[in-house]
Amino acid sequence: MIEFLPFITAFIYLFVAANYWRNPKTTAKSVHQSSNWQSGLIAVGLALHAILLYTSLFQHALNLSFTNALSTILWLTVLIYWLTNFRHHLHSLQAFVLPPAAFFVLLQRLMPETHVVPYAEQPLFVAHMIIAMLAYSLLTFAALHALLMTAAERKLHQKSTWISLPDFPPLMTMETLLFRIITLGFILLTLTLISGMMFSELLFDHPLRMTHKNIFTILSWLIFGGLLLGRRIYGWRGRTAIRWTLTGFVVLLLAYAGSKFVLEVLLHR
């Protein structure tokens, strides 16, 4: 049965996401009426996804391979969306959040990799890993939310969009939520850097090694910090905020996913 779970989970995610593409003229009322069963289906997908992650991550030791790590981050991203949607009604965002999650569920099944973490018994490393995963997931959610804002802004100005969705929250509400997410993600990213330096000091007697991952993580931290500072001092918003958010996310993606992909998938280290 476990062999079919990735396909069932991916199907659930894609089915719920496709519900917003099948009828672009869906009214806001019908969207809210269908949100209950959609939330229920997403909860089922999250539960099945969690089972897959548990069996993949902890089958022997902590297997934090490229596909396992990204699948975990996307699981957390979907969970953040699912929880946030109860209050802010971000129904259209499921069309951005769920397809990547479905992709990495299938990739985890089709490209199984093994990368056993040698420091899994260290409490400081466990804390660092949990904080980092939460930071990456929140900033992934922020990037997807920024893409939704781009589509909403183009629709507001009657411009053609590459995606047609039935409803959007008010742009001011979306922008406020974006900066709340980025602020929390930035705090967690700061704690990730601090805990990483503490762990490196404990293990290697060196607080900060200038590796590819660390350099790009610091650059991403500076970009998101600059965005929050620009928001506070200069009132940055709209397209400026979206560009900075997406730039910071791409740099963060290069820091973590890029380094893991090169080392594990290409170089098999």
PDB file of C-alpha atoms in Angstrom:
ATOM      1  CA  MET A   1       0.000   0.000   0.000  1.00  0.00           C
ATOM      2  CA  ILE A   2       2.853   2.385   0.849  1.00  0.00           C
ATOM      3  CA  GLU A   3       4.059   2.201  -2.779  1.00  0.00           C
ATOM      4  CA  PHE A   4       0.841   3.838  -3.985  1.00  0.00           C
ATOM      5  CA  LEU A   5       0.783   6.622  -1.359  1.00  0.00           C
ATOM      6  CA  PRO A   6       2.967   9.055  -3.372  1.00  0.00           C
ATOM      7  CA  PHE A   7       0.629   8.819  -6.359  1.00  0.00           C
ATOM      8  CA  ILE A   8      -2.501   9.140  -4.211  1.00  0.00           C
ATOM      9  CA  THR A   9      -1.037  12.126  -2.360  1.00  0.00           C
ATOM     10  CA  ALA A  10       0.049  13.848  -5.579  1.00  0.00           C
ATOM     11  CA  PHE A  11      -3.376  13.208  -7.109  1.00  0.00           C
ATOM     12  CA  ILE A  12      -5.120  14.816  -4.111  1.00  0.00           C
ATOM     13  CA  TYR A  13      -2.909  17.897  -4.270  1.00  0.00           C
ATOM     14  CA  LEU A  14      -3.343  18.282  -8.028  1.00  0.00           C
ATOM     15  CA  PHE A  15      -7.083  17.627  -7.901  1.00  0.00           C
ATOM     16  CA  VAL A  16      -7.665  20.388  -5.360  1.00  0.00           C
ATOM     17  CA  ALA A  17      -5.373  22.789  -7.249  1.00  0.00           C
ATOM     18  CA  ALA A  18      -7.056  22.054 -10.589  1.00  0.00           C
ATOM     19  CA  ASN A  19     -10.438  22.881  -9.088  1.00  0.00           C
ATOM     20  CA  TYR A  20      -9.498  26.561  -9.503  1.00  0.00           C
ATOM     21  CA  TRP A  21      -8.483  26.164 -13.112  1.00  0.00           C
ATOM     22  CA  ARG A  22     -11.499  24.228 -14.332  1.00  0.00           C
ATOM     23  CA  ASN A  23     -13.872  27.213 -14.129  1.00  0.00           C
ATOM     24  CA  PRO A  24     -12.287  30.687 -14.107  1.00  0.00           C
ATOM     25  CA  LYS A  25     -15.733  32.290 -13.754  1.00  0.00           C
ATOM     26  CA  THR A  26     -16.419  30.644 -10.420  1.00  0.00           C
ATOM     27  CA  THR A  27     -18.022  33.157  -8.062  1.00  0.00           C
ATOM     28  CA  ALA A  28     -16.645  34.051  -4.649  1.00  0.00           C
ATOM     29  CA  LYS A  29     -19.762  32.539  -3.040  1.00  0.00           C
ATOM     30  CA  SER A  30     -19.273  29.149  -4.677  1.00  0.00           C
ATOM     31  CA  VAL A  31     -15.576  29.280  -3.804  1.00  0.00           C
ATOM     32  CA  HIS A  32     -16.354  29.676  -0.119  1.00  0.00           C
ATOM     33  CA  GLN A  33     -18.970  26.915  -0.306  1.00  0.00           C
ATOM     34  CA  SER A  34     -16.420  24.470  -1.697  1.00  0.00           C
ATOM     35  CA  SER A  35     -13.610  25.491   0.656  1.00  0.00           C
ATOM     36  CA  ASN A  36     -14.670  23.058   3.395  1.00  0.00           C
ATOM     37  CA  TRP A  37     -14.305  19.885   1.338  1.00  0.00           C
ATOM     38  CA  GLN A  38     -11.143  21.265  -0.253  1.00  0.00           C
ATOM     39  CA  SER A  39      -9.619  21.889   3.183  1.00  0.00           C
ATOM     40  CA  GLY A  40     -10.621  18.357   4.163  1.00  0.00           C
ATOM     41  CA  LEU A  41      -8.927  16.901   1.086  1.00  0.00           C
ATOM     42  CA  ILE A  42      -5.781  18.953   1.709  1.00  0.00           C
ATOM     43  CA  ALA A  43      -5.752  17.623   5.295  1.00  0.00           C
ATOM     44  CA  VAL A  44      -5.898  14.066   3.920  1.00  0.00           C
ATOM     45  CA  GLY A  45      -3.061  14.881   1.515  1.00  0.00           C
ATOM     46  CA  LEU A  46      -1.002  16.343   4.374  1.00  0.00           C
ATOM     47  CA  ALA A  47      -1.571  13.212   6.491  1.00  0.00           C
ATOM     48  CA  LEU A  48      -0.535  10.869   3.658  1.00  0.00           C
ATOM     49  CA  HIS A  49       2.435  13.092   2.836  1.00  0.00           C
ATOM     50  CA  ALA A  50       3.491  12.986   6.504  1.00  0.00           C
ATOM     51  CA  ILE A  51       3.430   9.169   6.455  1.00  0.00           C
ATOM     52  CA  LEU A  52       5.640   9.174   3.361  1.00  0.00           C
ATOM     53  CA  LEU A  53       8.083  11.587   4.965  1.00  0.00           C
ATOM     54  CA  TYR A  54       8.268   9.569   8.168  1.00  0.00           C
ATOM     55  CA  THR A  55       9.038   6.336   6.327  1.00  0.00           C
ATOM     56  CA  SER A  56      11.622   8.057   4.091  1.00  0.00           C
ATOM     57  CA  LEU A  57      13.342  10.184   6.716  1.00  0.00           C
ATOM     58  CA  PHE A  58      13.521   7.699   9.579  1.00  0.00           C
ATOM     59  CA  GLN A  59      13.598   4.285   7.909  1.00  0.00           C
ATOM     60  CA  HIS A  60      17.111   3.524   9.201  1.00  0.00           C
ATOM     61  CA  ALA A  61      18.777   6.752  10.320  1.00  0.00           C
ATOM     62  CA  LEU A  62      17.982  10.371   9.487  1.00  0.00           C
ATOM     63  CA  ASN A  63      17.971  10.370   5.676  1.00  0.00           C
ATOM     64  CA  LEU A  64      17.989  14.036   4.719  1.00  0.00           C
ATOM     65  CA  SER A  65      18.536  13.563   0.989  1.00  0.00           C
ATOM     66  CA  PHE A  66      17.834  16.180  -1.677  1.00  0.00           C
ATOM     67  CA  THR A  67      14.347  14.884  -2.485  1.00  0.00           C
ATOM     68  CA  ASN A  68      13.470  14.166   1.159  1.00  0.00           C
ATOM     69  CA  ALA A  69      14.537  17.637   2.274  1.00  0.00           C
ATOM     70  CA  LEU A  70      12.599  19.469  -0.446  1.00  0.00           C
ATOM     71  CA  SER A  71       9.546  17.268   0.065  1.00  0.00           C
ATOM     72  CA  THR A  72       9.649  18.138   3.780  1.00  0.00           C
ATOM     73  CA  ILE A  73       9.899  21.854   3.036  1.00  0.00           C
ATOM     74  CA  LEU A  74       6.927  21.655   0.648  1.00  0.00           C
ATOM     75  CA  TRP A  75       4.933  19.650   3.217  1.00  0.00           C
ATOM     76  CA  LEU A  76       5.521  22.426   5.745  1.00  0.00           C
ATOM     77  CA  THR A  77       4.624  25.036   3.106  1.00  0.00           C
ATOM     78  CA  VAL A  78       1.293  23.316   2.396  1.00  0.00           C
ATOM     79  CA  LEU A  79       0.663  23.036   6.152  1.00  0.00           C
ATOM     80  CA  ILE A  80       1.335  26.784   6.579  1.00  0.00           C
ATOM     81  CA  TYR A  81      -1.059  27.520   3.717  1.00  0.00           C
ATOM     82  CA  TRP A  82      -3.718  25.192   5.133  1.00  0.00           C
ATOM     83  CA  LEU A  83      -3.563  26.848   8.566  1.00  0.00           C
ATOM     84  CA  THR A  84      -3.375  30.398   7.189  1.00  0.00           C
ATOM     85  CA  ASN A  85      -6.327  29.818   4.867  1.00  0.00           C
ATOM     86  CA  PHE A  86      -8.719  29.354   7.799  1.00  0.00           C
ATOM     87  CA  ARG A  87      -8.284  33.002   8.744  1.00  0.00           C
ATOM     88  CA  HIS A  88      -7.280  34.834   5.571  1.00  0.00           C
ATOM     89  CA  HIS A  89      -9.207  32.839   2.903  1.00  0.00           C
ATOM     90  CA  LEU A  90      -6.330  32.562   0.434  1.00  0.00           C
ATOM     91  CA  HIS A  91      -8.169  30.040  -1.735  1.00  0.00           C
ATOM     92  CA  SER A  92      -6.411  31.036  -4.958  1.00  0.00           C
ATOM     93  CA  LEU A  93      -3.008  30.372  -3.404  1.00  0.00           C
ATOM     94  CA  GLN A  94      -3.645  26.633  -3.499  1.00  0.00           C
ATOM     95  CA  ALA A  95      -3.065  26.778  -7.258  1.00  0.00           C
ATOM     96  CA  PHE A  96       0.506  27.917  -6.494  1.00  0.00           C
ATOM     97  CA  VAL A  97       1.264  25.855  -3.368  1.00  0.00           C
ATOM     98  CA  LEU A  98      -0.122  22.404  -4.183  1.00  0.00           C
ATOM     99  CA  PRO A  99       1.415  21.613  -7.628  1.00  0.00           C
ATOM    100  CA  PRO A 100       5.047  21.978  -6.389  1.00  0.00           C
ATOM    101  CA  ALA A 101       4.191  19.796  -3.392  1.00  0.00           C
ATOM    102  CA  ALA A 102       2.745  17.143  -5.725  1.00  0.00           C
ATOM    103  CA  PHE A 103       5.862  17.336  -7.909  1.00  0.00           C
ATOM    104  CA  PHE A 104       8.248  16.731  -5.009  1.00  0.00           C
ATOM    105  CA  VAL A 105       6.107  13.922  -3.609  1.00  0.00           C
ATOM    106  CA  LEU A 106       6.483  12.136  -6.938  1.00  0.00           C
ATOM    107  CA  LEU A 107      10.159  13.071  -7.221  1.00  0.00           C
ATOM    108  CA  GLN A 108      10.741  11.592  -3.777  1.00  0.00           C
ATOM    109  CA  ARG A 109       9.240   8.329  -5.028  1.00  0.00           C
ATOM    110  CA  LEU A 110      10.892   8.289  -8.475  1.00  0.00           C
ATOM    111  CA  MET A 111      14.355   9.517  -7.397  1.00  0.00           C
ATOM    112  CA  PRO A 112      15.028   7.923  -4.008  1.00  0.00           C
ATOM    113  CA  GLU A 113      18.339   9.104  -2.601  1.00  0.00           C
ATOM    114  CA  THR A 114      20.146   8.284   0.623  1.00  0.00           C
ATOM    115  CA  HIS A 115      22.065  10.902   2.553  1.00  0.00           C
ATOM    116  CA  VAL A 116      22.366   9.831   6.170  1.00  0.00           C
ATOM    117  CA  VAL A 117      23.052  12.758   8.501  1.00  0.00           C
ATOM    118  CA  PRO A 118      25.921  11.869  10.852  1.00  0.00           C
ATOM    119  CA  TYR A 119      24.985  14.434  13.508  1.00  0.00           C
ATOM    120  CA  ALA A 120      21.359  13.451  14.068  1.00  0.00           C
ATOM    121  CA  GLU A 121      22.009  12.669  17.742  1.00  0.00           C
ATOM    122  CA  GLN A 122      23.248  16.188  18.460  1.00  0.00           C
ATOM    123  CA  PRO A 123      20.441  18.300  20.067  1.00  0.00           C
ATOM    124  CA  LEU A 124      21.914  21.521  18.656  1.00  0.00           C
ATOM    125  CA  PHE A 125      21.881  20.104  15.121  1.00  0.00           C
ATOM    126  CA  VAL A 126      18.276  18.906  15.530  1.00  0.00           C
ATOM    127  CA  ALA A 127      17.234  22.389  16.698  1.00  0.00           C
ATOM    128  CA  HIS A 128      19.160  23.980  13.808  1.00  0.00           C
ATOM    129  CA  MET A 129      17.521  21.643  11.274  1.00  0.00           C
ATOM    130  CA  ILE A 130      13.976  22.265  12.571  1.00  0.00           C
ATOM    131  CA  ILE A 131      14.436  26.050  12.618  1.00  0.00           C
ATOM    132  CA  ALA A 132      15.971  25.996   9.132  1.00  0.00           C
ATOM    133  CA  MET A 133      13.144  23.895   7.684  1.00  0.00           C
ATOM    134  CA  LEU A 134      10.546  26.253   9.162  1.00  0.00           C
ATOM    135  CA  ALA A 135      12.425  29.307   7.833  1.00  0.00           C
ATOM    136  CA  TYR A 136      12.722  27.836   4.316  1.00  0.00           C
ATOM    137  CA  SER A 137       9.050  26.831   4.330  1.00  0.00           C
ATOM    138  CA  LEU A 138       7.835  30.261   5.440  1.00  0.00           C
ATOM    139  CA  LEU A 139       9.944  32.043   2.837  1.00  0.00           C
ATOM    140  CA  THR A 140       8.806  29.561   0.174  1.00  0.00           C
ATOM    141  CA  PHE A 141       5.229  30.396   1.164  1.00  0.00           C
ATOM    142  CA  ALA A 142       6.105  34.117   0.951  1.00  0.00           C
ATOM    143  CA  ALA A 143       7.508  33.684  -2.579  1.00  0.00           C
ATOM    144  CA  LEU A 144       4.410  31.813  -3.758  1.00  0.00           C
ATOM    145  CA  HIS A 145       2.238  34.467  -2.096  1.00  0.00           C
ATOM    146  CA  ALA A 146       4.226  37.150  -3.970  1.00  0.00           C
ATOM    147  CA  LEU A 147       3.459  35.352  -7.255  1.00  0.00           C
ATOM    148  CA  LEU A 148      -0.235  35.392  -6.340  1.00  0.00           C
ATOM    149  CA  MET A 149       0.026  39.130  -5.652  1.00  0.00           C
ATOM    150  CA  THR A 150       1.546  39.605  -9.114  1.00  0.00           C
ATOM    151  CA  ALA A 151      -1.420  37.813 -10.717  1.00  0.00           C
ATOM    152  CA  ALA A 152      -3.882  39.808  -8.575  1.00  0.00           C
ATOM    153  CA  GLU A 153      -2.234  43.112  -9.481  1.00  0.00           C
ATOM    154  CA  ARG A 154      -2.332  42.334 -13.201  1.00  0.00           C
ATOM    155  CA  LYS A 155      -5.984  41.365 -12.943  1.00  0.00           C
ATOM    156  CA  LEU A 156      -6.740  44.608 -11.078  1.00  0.00           C
ATOM    157  CA  HIS A 157      -5.218  46.597 -13.945  1.00  0.00           C
ATOM    158  CA  GLN A 158      -7.108  44.507 -16.532  1.00  0.00           C
ATOM    159  CA  LYS A 159      -3.925  43.002 -17.939  1.00  0.00           C
ATOM    160  CA  SER A 160      -3.690  39.533 -19.394  1.00  0.00           C
ATOM    161  CA  THR A 161      -2.307  36.936 -16.981  1.00  0.00           C
ATOM    162  CA  TRP A 162      -0.712  33.546 -17.540  1.00  0.00           C
ATOM    163  CA  ILE A 163      -3.085  32.089 -14.957  1.00  0.00           C
ATOM    164  CA  SER A 164      -6.800  32.695 -14.492  1.00  0.00           C
ATOM    165  CA  LEU A 165      -8.173  32.304 -10.987  1.00  0.00           C
ATOM    166  CA  PRO A 166     -11.664  33.110  -9.714  1.00  0.00           C
ATOM    167  CA  ASP A 167     -10.986  35.281  -6.671  1.00  0.00           C
ATOM    168  CA  PHE A 168      -8.314  37.261  -4.866  1.00  0.00           C
ATOM    169  CA  PRO A 169      -8.244  38.833  -1.424  1.00  0.00           C
ATOM    170  CA  PRO A 170      -7.782  42.642  -1.381  1.00  0.00           C
ATOM    171  CA  LEU A 171      -4.222  43.599  -2.340  1.00  0.00           C
ATOM    172  CA  MET A 172      -3.676  45.522   0.906  1.00  0.00           C
ATOM    173  CA  THR A 173      -4.634  42.430   2.910  1.00  0.00           C
ATOM    174  CA  MET A 174      -2.304  40.272   0.826  1.00  0.00           C
ATOM    175  CA  GLU A 175       0.545  42.758   1.229  1.00  0.00           C
ATOM    176  CA  THR A 176       0.105  42.946   5.014  1.00  0.00           C
ATOM    177  CA  LEU A 177       0.152  39.161   5.224  1.00  0.00           C
ATOM    178  CA  LEU A 178       3.239  38.992   2.980  1.00  0.00           C
ATOM    179  CA  PHE A 179       5.264  41.194   5.309  1.00  0.00           C
ATOM    180  CA  ARG A 180       4.101  39.305   8.384  1.00  0.00           C
ATOM    181  CA  ILE A 181       5.287  36.052   6.805  1.00  0.00           C
ATOM    182  CA  ILE A 182       8.596  37.583   5.704  1.00  0.00           C
ATOM    183  CA  THR A 183       9.187  39.049   9.169  1.00  0.00           C
ATOM    184  CA  LEU A 184       8.663  35.676  10.832  1.00  0.00           C
ATOM    185  CA  GLY A 185      10.723  33.927   8.152  1.00  0.00           C
ATOM    186  CA  PHE A 186      13.521  36.473   8.575  1.00  0.00           C
ATOM    187  CA  ILE A 187      13.576  35.911  12.350  1.00  0.00           C
ATOM    188  CA  LEU A 188      13.793  32.139  11.820  1.00  0.00           C
ATOM    189  CA  LEU A 189      16.465  32.579   9.130  1.00  0.00           C
ATOM    190  CA  THR A 190      18.462  34.681  11.616  1.00  0.00           C
ATOM    191  CA  LEU A 191      18.127  31.913  14.215  1.00  0.00           C
ATOM    192  CA  THR A 192      19.184  29.418  11.517  1.00  0.00           C
ATOM    193  CA  LEU A 193      22.408  31.315  10.930  1.00  0.00           C
ATOM    194  CA  ILE A 194      23.081  31.685  14.663  1.00  0.00           C
ATOM    195  CA  SER A 195      22.371  28.019  15.460  1.00  0.00           C
ATOM    196  CA  GLY A 196      24.447  26.990  12.433  1.00  0.00           C
ATOM    197  CA  MET A 197      27.409  29.013  13.705  1.00  0.00           C
ATOM    198  CA  MET A 198      27.018  27.538  17.193  1.00  0.00           C
ATOM    199  CA  PHE A 199      26.916  24.004  15.777  1.00  0.00           C
ATOM    200  CA  SER A 200      29.927  24.682  13.540  1.00  0.00           C
ATOM    201  CA  GLU A 201      31.845  26.082  16.517  1.00  0.00           C
ATOM    202  CA  LEU A 202      30.967  23.016  18.593  1.00  0.00           C
ATOM    203  CA  LEU A 203      31.924  20.521  15.901  1.00  0.00           C
ATOM    204  CA  PHE A 204      34.686  22.180  13.885  1.00  0.00           C
ATOM    205  CA  ASP A 205      35.973  24.908  16.261  1.00  0.00           C
ATOM    206  CA  HIS A 206      35.080  27.423  13.570  1.00  0.00           C
ATOM    207  CA  PRO A 207      31.870  29.489  13.825  1.00  0.00           C
ATOM    208  CA  LEU A 208      31.401  30.297  10.156  1.00  0.00           C
ATOM    209  CA  ARG A 209      32.881  28.510   7.162  1.00  0.00           C
ATOM    210  CA  MET A 210      32.591  30.353   3.850  1.00  0.00           C
ATOM    211  CA  THR A 211      30.884  27.535   1.965  1.00  0.00           C
ATOM    212  CA  HIS A 212      28.559  27.975  -1.032  1.00  0.00           C
ATOM    213  CA  LYS A 213      25.563  27.320   1.213  1.00  0.00           C
ATOM    214  CA  ASN A 214      26.575  29.813   3.901  1.00  0.00           C
ATOM    215  CA  ILE A 215      27.444  32.586   1.442  1.00  0.00           C
ATOM    216  CA  PHE A 216      24.094  32.365  -0.357  1.00  0.00           C
ATOM    217  CA  THR A 217      22.182  32.041   2.918  1.00  0.00           C
ATOM    218  CA  ILE A 218      23.798  35.232   4.222  1.00  0.00           C
ATOM    219  CA  LEU A 219      23.023  36.998   0.922  1.00  0.00           C
ATOM    220  CA  SER A 220      19.386  35.915   1.217  1.00  0.00           C
ATOM    221  CA  TRP A 221      19.321  37.109   4.840  1.00  0.00           C
ATOM    222  CA  LEU A 222      20.649  40.507   3.717  1.00  0.00           C
ATOM    223  CA  ILE A 223      18.035  40.762   0.946  1.00  0.00           C
ATOM    224  CA  PHE A 224      15.098  39.969   3.219  1.00  0.00           C
ATOM    225  CA  GLY A 225      16.537  42.220   5.929  1.00  0.00           C
ATOM    226  CA  GLY A 226      16.934  45.004   3.360  1.00  0.00           C
ATOM    227  CA  LEU A 227      13.324  44.540   2.265  1.00  0.00           C
ATOM    228  CA  LEU A 228      12.028  44.838   5.839  1.00  0.00           C
ATOM    229  CA  LEU A 229      14.240  47.895   6.429  1.00  0.00           C
ATOM    230  CA  GLY A 230      13.060  49.470   3.180  1.00  0.00           C
ATOM    231  CA  ARG A 231       9.463  48.806   4.161  1.00  0.00           C
ATOM    232  CA  ARG A 232       9.979  50.512   7.532  1.00  0.00           C
ATOM    233  CA  ILE A 233      12.004  53.514   6.331  1.00  0.00           C
ATOM    234  CA  TYR A 234      10.783  54.111   2.772  1.00  0.00           C
ATOM    235  CA  GLY A 235       7.393  52.375   2.814  1.00  0.00           C
ATOM    236  CA  TRP A 236       8.287  49.871   0.083  1.00  0.00           C
ATOM    237  CA  ARG A 237       5.320  47.939  -1.227  1.00  0.00           C
ATOM    238  CA  GLY A 238       3.752  46.521  -4.373  1.00  0.00           C
ATOM    239  CA  ARG A 239       6.112  45.524  -7.165  1.00  0.00           C
ATOM    240  CA  THR A 240       9.207  46.562  -5.214  1.00  0.00           C
ATOM    241  CA  ALA A 241       8.283  44.224  -2.356  1.00  0.00           C
ATOM    242  CA  ILE A 242       7.465  41.405  -4.779  1.00  0.00           C
ATOM    243  CA  ARG A 243      10.799  41.739  -6.621  1.00  0.00           C
ATOM    244  CA  TRP A 244      12.817  41.739  -3.407  1.00  0.00           C
ATOM    245  CA  THR A 245      10.847  38.768  -2.061  1.00  0.00           C
ATOM    246  CA  LEU A 246      11.369  36.669  -5.186  1.00  0.00           C
ATOM    247  CA  THR A 247      15.052  37.640  -5.413  1.00  0.00           C
ATOM    248  CA  GLY A 248      15.640  36.660  -1.776  1.00  0.00           C
ATOM    249  CA  PHE A 249      13.851  33.366  -2.318  1.00  0.00           C
ATOM    250  CA  VAL A 250      15.866  32.486  -5.448  1.00  0.00           C
ATOM    251  CA  VAL A 251      19.121  33.178  -3.585  1.00  0.00           C
ATOM    252  CA  LEU A 252      17.930  31.052  -0.647  1.00  0.00           C
ATOM    253  CA  LEU A 253      16.963  28.298  -3.075  1.00  0.00           C
ATOM    254  CA  LEU A 254      20.477  28.384  -4.513  1.00  0.00           C
ATOM    255  CA  ALA A 255      21.884  28.202  -0.988  1.00  0.00           C
ATOM    256  CA  TYR A 256      20.092  25.066   0.122  1.00  0.00           C
ATOM    257  CA  ALA A 257      18.531  23.220  -2.797  1.00  0.00           C
ATOM    258  CA  GLY A 258      21.306  24.210  -5.200  1.00  0.00           C
ATOM    259  CA  SER A 259      24.119  22.957  -2.993  1.00  0.00           C
ATOM    260  CA  LYS A 260      22.303  19.714  -2.100  1.00  0.00           C
ATOM    261  CA  PHE A 261      21.452  19.029  -5.755  1.00  0.00           C
ATOM    262  CA  VAL A 262      25.042  19.518  -6.924  1.00  0.00           C
ATOM    263  CA  LEU A 263      26.611  17.518  -4.084  1.00  0.00           C
ATOM    264  CA  GLU A 264      24.137  14.642  -3.869  1.00  0.00           C
ATOM    265  CA  VAL A 265      22.555  14.254  -7.291  1.00  0.00           C
ATOM    266  CA  LEU A 266      25.381  15.361  -9.589  1.00  0.00           C
ATOM    267  CA  LEU A 267      28.485  14.536  -7.529  1.00  0.00           C
ATOM    268  CA  HIS A 268      26.956  11.724  -5.415  1.00  0.00           C
ATOM    269  CA  ARG A 269      28.625  12.911  -2.211  1.00  0.00           C
TER     270      ARG A 269
END
